[in-house]
């Protein structure tokens, strides 16, 4: 090869690394931030955010363990320097307060049936909308979707008149029916979309083996829909347990739920923080315990269908 050909070949040959862009050159700012989000500094920041979010809960817990004189004198953080202030006397007073204890029983009596009915009826309706053929199925499902945007406040007066006419106004049964009715549109919408993702071949194979609709629903669809059903149950339980508006209007004034009972205690005895603090903490810790007990199923249900 002559000198001229060698120089021409050198000019035609790309320089080492000339066609390679830096690894991060094509990445967006968001991608670079996400790539660094798993670092130690980000983890420390998220831990601090979590602790800050839990601070009101910790403050309520410590306040419920202090005497009324200590609560009136200093803030709850004083217990870190004077731990002798902690006492369980407030919880003893709470157990002796029949209004609060009866309200906890009433809350359970409302929340459990309202959650159970929404899960059962929503599962049956979701399966019907997903896999059963009947006249006007799509139009009826659009009606269900439309009911999602109806606020509770719109129905308070007409439902009150209806419940008064049929004799279930200011009863536990009336509160359960109200929560069930307003929980069903979201339940049907959620479970129908989840059940529709089940492979058709799986259902057809079960039908070929002789499974009817009831057996197909109980043996195939329900086990596969466990995460979504658990998520729905948690949502409904938290909504009913923490509700105050519906309970304030429709519940029996003689046995109100815990939210109404605490509100009445504030109105009647504004300075009885030694009862209100433990009562508020108990009413808050129960739904928290339910959420953490079913946290794995909740996350699975929320993420269902997000990854194919």
C-alpha positions in Angstrom: 0.0 0.0 0.0 1.4 3.4 -1.0 1.7 6.4 1.2 -1.2 8.1 -0.5 -3.5 5.1 0.0 -2.5 4.8 3.6 -3.3 8.4 4.3 -6.6 8.1 2.5 -7.5 5.0 4.6 -6.6 6.9 7.7 -8.9 9.7 6.8 -11.8 7.3 6.0 -11.4 5.2 9.2 -13.4 6.7 12.0 -11.5 7.7 15.1 -11.8 5.5 18.1 -15.0 6.3 20.0 -16.0 9.0 17.5 -19.5 7.5 16.8 -20.3 6.9 20.4 -22.1 9.5 22.4 -21.7 9.6 26.2 -24.0 7.3 28.0 -25.9 10.1 29.7 -26.0 12.5 26.8 -29.4 11.3 25.5 -31.0 11.0 28.8 -33.5 13.5 30.0 -33.2 15.4 33.3 -36.0 13.3 34.8 -34.2 10.0 33.8 -31.0 11.2 35.4 -32.9 12.2 38.6 -34.6 8.8 38.7 -31.3 7.0 38.2 -29.9 8.8 41.3 -33.1 8.4 43.4 -31.9 5.2 44.9 -28.9 6.8 46.5 -28.3 7.1 50.2 -29.2 10.8 50.4 -32.6 10.1 48.8 -33.3 7.3 51.2 -32.5 9.5 54.1 -34.7 12.2 52.7 -37.6 9.8 52.3 -37.2 8.5 55.8 -37.3 12.1 57.1 -40.5 12.8 55.1 -42.0 9.6 56.5 -41.1 10.6 60.1 -42.6 14.1 59.5 -45.8 12.5 58.2 -46.1 10.3 61.3 -45.4 13.2 63.7 -49.1 14.0 64.3 -49.8 10.3 65.1 -47.0 10.1 67.5 -48.1 13.4 69.1 -51.6 12.1 69.6 -50.3 8.8 71.1 -48.1 10.6 73.6 -50.9 13.1 74.4 -53.2 10.2 75.1 -50.6 8.9 77.7 -50.4 12.1 79.6 -52.5 13.5 82.4 -54.9 16.4 81.7 -52.8 18.8 83.8 -49.6 17.9 81.9 -51.4 18.3 78.6 -52.6 21.8 79.6 -49.2 22.9 80.9 -46.8 21.7 78.1 -46.6 20.1 74.7 -46.4 16.4 74.1 -42.7 16.5 73.3 -42.0 17.1 77.1 -42.3 13.4 77.6 -38.8 12.9 76.1 -37.3 14.8 79.0 -39.8 13.8 81.7 -40.9 10.2 80.8 -42.6 9.9 84.2 -45.6 11.8 82.8 -46.6 8.8 80.8 -49.6 6.9 82.3 -52.4 4.7 81.1 -55.0 6.4 83.3 -56.6 8.0 80.3 -57.3 4.7 78.7 -58.9 3.5 81.9 -61.2 6.6 81.8 -61.9 5.8 78.2 -63.0 2.3 79.1 -65.2 3.7 81.8 -66.9 6.1 79.3 -69.9 4.2 78.1 -70.5 6.6 75.2 -67.1 6.0 73.6 -67.1 2.2 74.1 -70.7 1.9 72.7 -69.7 4.1 69.8 -66.8 1.8 69.0 -69.2 -1.2 68.9 -71.6 0.8 66.7 -68.8 1.7 64.3 -67.9 -2.0 63.9 -71.5 -2.9 63.5 -71.8 -0.5 60.6 -68.4 -0.9 59.0 -68.2 -4.7 58.7 -71.6 -5.3 57.1 -71.2 -2.3 54.7 -67.8 -3.6 53.6 -68.9 -7.2 53.3 -72.0 -6.2 51.2 -70.0 -4.0 48.9 -67.4 -6.6 48.3 -69.9 -9.4 47.6 -72.3 -7.5 45.5 -69.5 -5.7 43.7 -67.8 -8.9 42.9 -70.9 -10.5 41.5 -71.8 -7.5 39.4 -68.2 -7.0 38.2 -68.2 -10.6 37.0 -71.5 -10.2 35.2 -70.4 -7.0 33.4 -67.1 -8.6 32.4 -68.0 -12.1 31.2 -71.8 -12.5 31.0 -73.9 -11.4 28.0 -77.2 -9.7 28.7 -79.3 -7.0 27.0 -78.0 -3.5 27.5 -74.8 -4.6 29.3 -72.6 -1.8 28.0 -75.3 0.8 28.6 -75.8 -0.3 32.2 -72.1 -0.2 32.8 -72.0 3.4 31.5 -74.7 4.2 34.1 -72.5 2.7 36.8 -69.5 4.8 35.6 -71.8 7.9 35.6 -72.8 7.2 39.2 -69.1 7.6 40.3 -69.3 11.3 39.9 -72.4 11.8 42.0 -71.4 13.4 45.3 -72.8 12.1 48.5 -74.1 15.6 49.5 -76.6 15.6 46.5 -78.4 12.5 47.9 -78.6 13.5 51.6 -82.1 15.2 51.4 -83.9 12.8 49.0 -82.4 9.7 50.7 -83.4 11.1 54.1 -87.0 11.5 52.9 -86.9 8.0 51.5 -85.5 6.4 54.6 -88.1 8.3 56.7 -90.9 7.0 54.6 -89.8 3.3 54.9 -88.9 3.7 58.5 -85.1 3.2 58.5 -84.0 6.8 59.2 -81.7 7.1 62.2 -81.1 3.4 62.3 -77.9 1.3 61.9 -79.5 -0.5 59.0 -80.1 2.8 57.2 -76.4 3.8 57.5 -75.3 0.4 56.2 -77.6 0.7 53.2 -76.4 4.2 52.4 -72.7 3.2 52.5 -73.4 0.1 50.5 -75.3 2.0 47.8 -72.6 4.7 47.4 -69.8 2.2 47.6 -71.1 -0.1 44.8 -70.4 2.1 41.7 -66.7 2.2 42.5 -66.6 -1.5 43.5 -68.3 -2.6 40.2 -66.1 -0.4 38.1 -62.9 -1.6 39.8 -63.7 -5.3 39.8 -65.2 -5.4 36.3 -62.0 -3.9 34.8 -59.9 -6.4 36.9 -62.0 -9.5 36.0 -61.9 -8.5 32.3 -58.1 -9.0 32.3 -58.5 -12.7 33.1 -57.6 -14.8 30.0 -60.6 -15.9 28.1 -59.0 -19.3 27.4 -58.9 -20.0 31.2 -62.6 -19.5 31.5 -63.4 -21.5 28.4 -61.3 -24.4 29.7 -63.2 -24.4 32.9 -66.5 -24.3 31.0 -65.3 -27.3 28.9 -64.7 -29.2 32.1 -68.4 -28.7 33.0 -68.1 -25.6 35.3 -71.2 -23.5 35.5 -71.3 -19.7 36.1 -71.5 -20.1 39.9 -68.7 -22.6 40.0 -66.6 -20.6 37.6 -67.1 -17.5 39.7 -66.2 -19.1 43.0 -63.4 -21.4 41.9 -61.7 -19.4 39.2 -62.6 -15.7 39.2 -62.6 -15.1 42.9 -59.2 -16.6 43.6 -57.6 -14.7 40.7 -59.3 -11.5 41.8 -58.1 -11.7 45.4 -55.7 -8.7 45.2 -58.4 -6.4 43.7 -61.0 -7.6 46.2 -58.6 -7.0 49.1 -57.9 -3.5 47.8 -61.6 -2.8 47.5 -62.3 -4.1 51.0 -59.6 -1.8 52.5 -60.9 1.3 50.6 -64.5 0.6 51.7 -63.5 -0.1 55.3 -61.5 3.1 55.7 -64.2 5.2 54.0 -67.0 3.9 56.3 -64.9 3.8 59.5 -63.8 7.4 59.0 -67.1 8.8 57.8 -68.8 11.5 59.8 -71.2 13.2 57.5 -73.5 10.2 56.8 -73.3 9.0 60.4 -74.2 12.4 61.7 -77.4 12.5 59.6 -78.5 8.9 59.3 -77.2 7.1 62.5 -79.1 6.6 65.6 -78.5 9.4 68.0 -78.6 7.0 70.9 -75.7 4.8 69.6 -73.6 7.0 67.2 -70.4 5.8 65.6 -67.0 6.9 67.0 -66.6 9.9 64.8 -69.9 11.4 65.9 -69.3 10.4 69.5 -66.0 12.2 69.6 -67.6 15.3 68.0 -70.3 15.3 70.7 -67.7 15.0 73.4 -65.9 18.1 72.1 -69.2 20.0 71.9 -70.3 19.1 75.4 -67.0 18.9 77.3 -64.4 20.9 75.5 -61.7 20.4 78.1 -61.9 16.6 78.5 -58.8 16.0 76.4 -57.9 13.0 78.7 -60.9 11.2 77.0 -60.7 12.7 73.6 -57.0 12.0 73.0 -57.1 8.2 73.7 -60.5 8.0 71.9 -59.2 9.7 68.8 -56.1 7.5 68.8 -58.1 4.3 69.1 -60.4 5.3 66.3 -57.3 6.0 64.2 -55.2 3.0 65.0 -57.8 0.4 64.1 -58.0 1.3 60.4 -54.2 1.7 60.3 -53.9 -1.8 61.7 -56.3 -3.1 59.0 -54.4 -1.3 56.3 -51.0 -2.7 57.4 -52.4 -6.2 57.8 -53.6 -6.3 54.2 -50.8 -4.1 52.8 -49.4 -6.7 50.5 -52.8 -7.5 48.9 -53.5 -3.8 48.6 -50.3 -3.1 46.7 -50.9 -6.1 44.5 -54.4 -5.0 43.7 -53.4 -1.4 42.9 -50.6 -2.5 40.6 -52.7 -5.2 38.9 -52.7 -4.7 35.2 -50.0 -2.1 35.3 -47.4 -4.6 34.1 -48.1 -7.0 31.3 
